[in-house]
Short mmCIF file of C-alpha atoms in Angstrom, two decimals:
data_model
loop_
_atom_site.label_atom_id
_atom_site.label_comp_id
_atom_site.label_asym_id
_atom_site.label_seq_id
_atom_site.Cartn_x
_atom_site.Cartn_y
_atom_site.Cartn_z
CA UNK A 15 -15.73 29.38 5.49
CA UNK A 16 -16.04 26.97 8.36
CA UNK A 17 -13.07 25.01 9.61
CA UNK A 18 -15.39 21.76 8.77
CA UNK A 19 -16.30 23.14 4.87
CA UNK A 20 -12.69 23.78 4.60
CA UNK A 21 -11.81 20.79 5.58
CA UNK A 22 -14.49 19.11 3.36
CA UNK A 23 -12.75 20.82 0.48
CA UNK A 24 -9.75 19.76 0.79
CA UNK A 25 -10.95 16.20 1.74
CA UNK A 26 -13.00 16.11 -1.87
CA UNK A 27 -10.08 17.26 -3.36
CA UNK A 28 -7.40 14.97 -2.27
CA UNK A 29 -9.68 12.25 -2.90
CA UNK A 30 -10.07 13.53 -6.67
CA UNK A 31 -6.44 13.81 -7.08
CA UNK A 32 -5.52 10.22 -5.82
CA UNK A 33 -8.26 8.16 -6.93
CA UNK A 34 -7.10 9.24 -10.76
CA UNK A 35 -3.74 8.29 -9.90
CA UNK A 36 -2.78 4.73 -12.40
CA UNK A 37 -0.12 4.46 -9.80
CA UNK A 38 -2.79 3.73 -6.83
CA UNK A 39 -4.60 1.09 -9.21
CA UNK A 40 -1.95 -0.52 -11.01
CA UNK A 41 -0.19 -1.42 -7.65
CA UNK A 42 -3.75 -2.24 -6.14
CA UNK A 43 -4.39 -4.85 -8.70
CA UNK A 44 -0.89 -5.94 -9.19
CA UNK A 45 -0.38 -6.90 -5.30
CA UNK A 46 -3.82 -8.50 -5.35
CA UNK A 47 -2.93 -10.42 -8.21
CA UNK A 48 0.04 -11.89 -6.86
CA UNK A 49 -1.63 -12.40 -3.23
CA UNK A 50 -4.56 -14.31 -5.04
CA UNK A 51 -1.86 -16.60 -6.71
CA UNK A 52 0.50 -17.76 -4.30
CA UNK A 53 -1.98 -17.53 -0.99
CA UNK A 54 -1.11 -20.91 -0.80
CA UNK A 55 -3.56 -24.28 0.25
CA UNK A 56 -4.44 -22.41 3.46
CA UNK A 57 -5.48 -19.31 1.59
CA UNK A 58 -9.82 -18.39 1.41
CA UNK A 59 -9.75 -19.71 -1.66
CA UNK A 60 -8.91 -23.70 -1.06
CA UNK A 61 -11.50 -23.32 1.85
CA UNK A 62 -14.09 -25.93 1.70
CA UNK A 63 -17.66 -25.62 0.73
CA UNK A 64 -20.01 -25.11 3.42
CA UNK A 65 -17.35 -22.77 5.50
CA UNK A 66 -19.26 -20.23 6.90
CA UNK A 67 -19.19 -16.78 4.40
CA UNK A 68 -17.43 -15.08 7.40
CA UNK A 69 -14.75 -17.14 7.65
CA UNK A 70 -13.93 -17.16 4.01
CA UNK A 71 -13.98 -13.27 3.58
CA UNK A 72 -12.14 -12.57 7.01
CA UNK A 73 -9.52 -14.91 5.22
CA UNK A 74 -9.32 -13.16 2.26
CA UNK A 75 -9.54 -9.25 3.87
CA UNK A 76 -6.66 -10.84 6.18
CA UNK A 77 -4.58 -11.94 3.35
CA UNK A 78 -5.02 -8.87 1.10
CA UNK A 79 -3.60 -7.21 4.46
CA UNK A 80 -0.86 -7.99 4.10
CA UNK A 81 0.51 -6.21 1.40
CA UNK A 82 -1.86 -3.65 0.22
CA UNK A 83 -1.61 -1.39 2.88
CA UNK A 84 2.35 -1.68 1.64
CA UNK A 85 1.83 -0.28 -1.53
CA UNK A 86 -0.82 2.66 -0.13
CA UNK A 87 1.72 3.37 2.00
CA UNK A 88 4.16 3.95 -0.80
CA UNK A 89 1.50 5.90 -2.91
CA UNK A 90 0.65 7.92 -0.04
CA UNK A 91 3.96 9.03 1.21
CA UNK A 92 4.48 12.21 -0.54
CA UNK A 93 1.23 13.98 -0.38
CA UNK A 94 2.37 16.78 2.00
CA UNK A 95 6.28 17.10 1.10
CA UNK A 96 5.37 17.22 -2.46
CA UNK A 97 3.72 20.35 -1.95
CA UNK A 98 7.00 22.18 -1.64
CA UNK A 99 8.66 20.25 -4.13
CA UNK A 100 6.24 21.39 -6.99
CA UNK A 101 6.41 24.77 -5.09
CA UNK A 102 2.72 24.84 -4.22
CA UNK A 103 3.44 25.58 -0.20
CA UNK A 104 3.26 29.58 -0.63
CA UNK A 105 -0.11 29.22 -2.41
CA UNK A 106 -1.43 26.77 -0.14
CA UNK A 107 -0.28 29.25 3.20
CA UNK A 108 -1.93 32.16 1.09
CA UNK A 109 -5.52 30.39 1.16
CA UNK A 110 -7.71 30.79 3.88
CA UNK A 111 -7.82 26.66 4.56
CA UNK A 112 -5.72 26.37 8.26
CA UNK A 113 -2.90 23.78 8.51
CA UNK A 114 -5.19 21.54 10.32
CA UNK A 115 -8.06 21.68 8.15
CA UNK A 116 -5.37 21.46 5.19
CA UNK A 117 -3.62 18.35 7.24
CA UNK A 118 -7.41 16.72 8.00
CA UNK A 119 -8.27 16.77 4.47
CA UNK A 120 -5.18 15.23 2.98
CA UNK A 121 -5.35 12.55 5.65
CA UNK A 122 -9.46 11.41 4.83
CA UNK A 123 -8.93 12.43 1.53
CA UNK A 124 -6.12 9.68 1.07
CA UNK A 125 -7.46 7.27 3.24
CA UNK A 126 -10.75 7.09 1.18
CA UNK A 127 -8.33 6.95 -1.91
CA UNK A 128 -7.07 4.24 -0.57
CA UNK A 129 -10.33 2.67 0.90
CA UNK A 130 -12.00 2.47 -2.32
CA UNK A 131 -9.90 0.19 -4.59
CA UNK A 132 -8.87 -2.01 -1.24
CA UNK A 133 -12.91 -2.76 -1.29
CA UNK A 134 -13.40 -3.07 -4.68
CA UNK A 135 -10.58 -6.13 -3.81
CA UNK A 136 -13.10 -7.28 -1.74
CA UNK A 137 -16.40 -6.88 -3.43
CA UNK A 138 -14.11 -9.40 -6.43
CA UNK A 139 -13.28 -11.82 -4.32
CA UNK A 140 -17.00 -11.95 -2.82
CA UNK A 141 -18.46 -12.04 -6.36
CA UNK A 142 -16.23 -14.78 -7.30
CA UNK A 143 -16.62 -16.91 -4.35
CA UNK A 144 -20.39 -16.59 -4.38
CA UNK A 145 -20.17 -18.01 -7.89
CA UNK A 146 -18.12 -20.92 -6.94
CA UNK A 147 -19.78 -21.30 -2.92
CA UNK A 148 -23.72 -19.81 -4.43
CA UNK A 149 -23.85 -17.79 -1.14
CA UNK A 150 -25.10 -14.16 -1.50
CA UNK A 151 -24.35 -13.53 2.35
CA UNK A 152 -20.54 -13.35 1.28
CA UNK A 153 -20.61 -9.60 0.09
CA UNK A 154 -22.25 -8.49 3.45
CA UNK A 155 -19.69 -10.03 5.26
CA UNK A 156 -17.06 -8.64 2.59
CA UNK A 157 -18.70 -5.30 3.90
CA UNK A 158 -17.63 -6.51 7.68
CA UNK A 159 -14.46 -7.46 6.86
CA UNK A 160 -13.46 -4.80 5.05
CA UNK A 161 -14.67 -2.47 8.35
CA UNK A 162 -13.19 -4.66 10.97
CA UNK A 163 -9.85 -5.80 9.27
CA UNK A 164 -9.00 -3.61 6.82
CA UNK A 165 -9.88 -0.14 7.36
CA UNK A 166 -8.46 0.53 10.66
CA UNK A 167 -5.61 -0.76 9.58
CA UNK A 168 -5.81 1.90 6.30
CA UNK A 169 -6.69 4.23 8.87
CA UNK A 170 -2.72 3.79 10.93
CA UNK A 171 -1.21 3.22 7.52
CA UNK A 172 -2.12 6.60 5.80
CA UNK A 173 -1.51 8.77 8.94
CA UNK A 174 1.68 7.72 9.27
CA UNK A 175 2.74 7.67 5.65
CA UNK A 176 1.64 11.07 5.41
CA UNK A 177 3.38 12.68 7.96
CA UNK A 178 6.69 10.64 8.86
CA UNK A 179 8.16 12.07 5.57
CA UNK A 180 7.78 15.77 6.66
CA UNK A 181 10.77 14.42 9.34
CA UNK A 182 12.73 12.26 6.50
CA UNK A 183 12.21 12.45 3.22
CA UNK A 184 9.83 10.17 0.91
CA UNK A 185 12.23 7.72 -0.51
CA UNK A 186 13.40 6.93 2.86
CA UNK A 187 10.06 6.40 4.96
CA UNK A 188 9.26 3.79 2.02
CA UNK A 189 12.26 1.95 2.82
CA UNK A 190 11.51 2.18 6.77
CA UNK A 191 8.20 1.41 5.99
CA UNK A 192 8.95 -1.93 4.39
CA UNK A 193 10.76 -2.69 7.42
CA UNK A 194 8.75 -1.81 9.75
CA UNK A 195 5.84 -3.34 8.34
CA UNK A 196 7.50 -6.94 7.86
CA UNK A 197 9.02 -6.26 11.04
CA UNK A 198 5.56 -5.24 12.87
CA UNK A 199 3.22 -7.34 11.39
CA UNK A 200 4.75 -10.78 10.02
CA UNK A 201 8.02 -11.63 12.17
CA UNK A 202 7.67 -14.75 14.16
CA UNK A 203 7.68 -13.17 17.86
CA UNK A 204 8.82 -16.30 19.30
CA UNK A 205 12.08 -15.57 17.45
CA UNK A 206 12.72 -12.22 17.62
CA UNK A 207 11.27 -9.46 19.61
CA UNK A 208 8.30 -7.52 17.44
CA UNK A 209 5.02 -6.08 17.22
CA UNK A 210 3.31 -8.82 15.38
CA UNK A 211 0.27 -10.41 16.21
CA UNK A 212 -0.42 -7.97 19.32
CA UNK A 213 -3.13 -5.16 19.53
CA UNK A 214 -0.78 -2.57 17.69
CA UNK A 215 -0.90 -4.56 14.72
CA UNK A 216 -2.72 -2.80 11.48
CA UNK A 217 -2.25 -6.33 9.68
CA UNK A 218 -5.90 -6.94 11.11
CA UNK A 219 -4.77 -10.18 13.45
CA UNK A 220 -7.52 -9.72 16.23
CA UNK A 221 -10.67 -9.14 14.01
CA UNK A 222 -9.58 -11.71 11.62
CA UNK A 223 -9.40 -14.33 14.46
CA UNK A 224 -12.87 -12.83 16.26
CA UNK A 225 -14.79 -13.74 12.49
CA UNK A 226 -12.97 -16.73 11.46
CA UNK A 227 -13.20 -18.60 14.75
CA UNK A 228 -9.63 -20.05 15.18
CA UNK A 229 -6.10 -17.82 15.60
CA UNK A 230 -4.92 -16.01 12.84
CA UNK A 231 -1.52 -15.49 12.02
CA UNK A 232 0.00 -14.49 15.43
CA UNK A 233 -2.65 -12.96 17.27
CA UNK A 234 -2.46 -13.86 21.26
CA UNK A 235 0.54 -15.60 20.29
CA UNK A 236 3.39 -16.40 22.83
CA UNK A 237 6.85 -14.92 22.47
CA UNK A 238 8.43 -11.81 22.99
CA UNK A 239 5.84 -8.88 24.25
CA UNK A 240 3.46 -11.04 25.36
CA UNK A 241 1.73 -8.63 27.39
CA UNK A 242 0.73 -7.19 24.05
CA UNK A 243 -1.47 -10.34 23.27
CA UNK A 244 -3.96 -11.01 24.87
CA UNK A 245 -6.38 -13.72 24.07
CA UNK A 246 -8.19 -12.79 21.10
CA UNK A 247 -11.59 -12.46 21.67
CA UNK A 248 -14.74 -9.86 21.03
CA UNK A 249 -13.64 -7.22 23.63
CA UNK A 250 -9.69 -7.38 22.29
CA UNK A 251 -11.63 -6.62 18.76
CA UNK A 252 -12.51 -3.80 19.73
CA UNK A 253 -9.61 -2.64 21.78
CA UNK A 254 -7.67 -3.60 18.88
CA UNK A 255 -9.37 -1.05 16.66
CA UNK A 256 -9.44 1.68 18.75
CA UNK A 257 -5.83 1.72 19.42
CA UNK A 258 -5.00 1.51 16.07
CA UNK A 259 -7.71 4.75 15.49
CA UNK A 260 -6.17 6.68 18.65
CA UNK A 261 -2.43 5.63 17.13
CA UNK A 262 -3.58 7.68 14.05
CA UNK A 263 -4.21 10.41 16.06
CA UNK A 264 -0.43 11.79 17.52
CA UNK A 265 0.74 11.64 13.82
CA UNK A 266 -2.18 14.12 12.43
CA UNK A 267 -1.44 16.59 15.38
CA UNK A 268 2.26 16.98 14.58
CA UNK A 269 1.76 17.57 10.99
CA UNK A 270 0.69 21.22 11.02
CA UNK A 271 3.85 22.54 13.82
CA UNK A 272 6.32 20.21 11.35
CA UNK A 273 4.89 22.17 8.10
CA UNK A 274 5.34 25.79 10.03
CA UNK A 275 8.64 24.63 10.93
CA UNK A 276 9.44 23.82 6.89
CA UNK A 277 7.68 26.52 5.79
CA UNK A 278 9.98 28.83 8.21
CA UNK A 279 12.89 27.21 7.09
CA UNK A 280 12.42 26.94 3.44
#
């Protein structure tokens, strides 16, 4: 078997495994729920008629930022340890799947886990704005939101919350991860120095601001690392993206040495 059909396999069954998970959906829709309620009068949904459908869905794939990729996080961040725990690790070695192709699968099979119910989130809120706004354009753009804003950001989010627990344990990366991510993505930087609003943020700042028109959040905002904000714009877009797709990278090529090493020690 190919290093690609292995791969493959393990891909389609990781995505199997999570996608039935009532864990992965209840916090999906609970998280939504709550983000829908309390976005506020500057939320997508108090924007006026006749805004332009990709505005109001870059406003609403921005705001469901930023807290679902919190809870995927927390779903996610046991895949590989709990392999061990339920004492699966010696069958897994036995098979001929390599740690890469086993590490590769895991990581698209959870981030499509992930990517599904965050788009069904989507694909609701377009459906119920076109009733209210009669605009069919909205679930296109809902489409372009989702791949601008949101799945990059799913893309950081589920590489690191798969591996960074092989070199702490689960419980604690959640806790880390909780303050990284308020830390990272929603801090005023003008306060206190921190990652938000700059081109390492998976909150989805710089596409946001490139569809709706206007700053959002703290994108290109002054403050502390300012070098790390440029002004937003089409070309920061897409610089934006692609470091967040490159950051994914380190984190999936330390996974299979840091299972040898447990495996080895174990």
């Amino acid at each position: 078997m190919t290093t690609a059909r292995q791969t493959w396999a393990v891909t389609r069954y990781e995505f199997r495994m999570q996608i039935r998970k009532r864990s992965l959906w209840i916090t999906t829709a609970v998280l939504a729920v709550v983000l829908t309620l309390t976005q506020g009068d500057r939320g997508p949904r108090h924007l006026p008629l006749g805004t332009p459908p990709r505005e109001v869905m870059a406003g609403w794939a921005l705001l469901m930022s930023i807290l679902l990729p919190i809870g995927f996080g927390m779903v996610l961040a046991d895949r590989l340890t709990r392999d061990r725990r339920l004492g699966l690790a010696s069958l897994l070695e036995s098979l001929p799947t390599g740690r890469g192709a086993l590490v590769a699968g895991k990581y698209l099979g959870g981030l499509a886990s992930t990517a599904v119910p965050a788009a069904l989130v989507l694909l609701t809120a377009a459906a119920a704005e076109t009733a209210h706004r009669h605009d069919p354009a909205l679930f296109a753009w809902a489409v372009v939101a989702f791949a601008l804003i949101t799945l990059p950001g799913l893309a950081f989010v589920t590489a690191f919350a798969l591996v960074c627990p092989l070199l702490t344990t689960a419980p604690l990366f959640r806790v880390l991860f909780v303050g990284y991510w308020f830390w990272g993505n929603m801090l005023n930087p003008d306060l206190f120095p921190s990652l938000t609003g700059t081109l390492l943020t998976p909150l989805g700042d710089y596409p946001a601001t490139w569809l709706m028109g206007e700053r959002a959040l703290y994108a290109g905002a002054d403050g502390w690392l300012e070098f790390l904000r440029p002004q937003p714009g089409g070309t920061t877009t897409v610089l934006a993206i692609a470091l967040l797709l490159l950051l994914s990278l380190p984190p999936l090529a330390l996974a299979p040495p840091l299972l040898r090493r447990r495996n080895l020690s174990a």
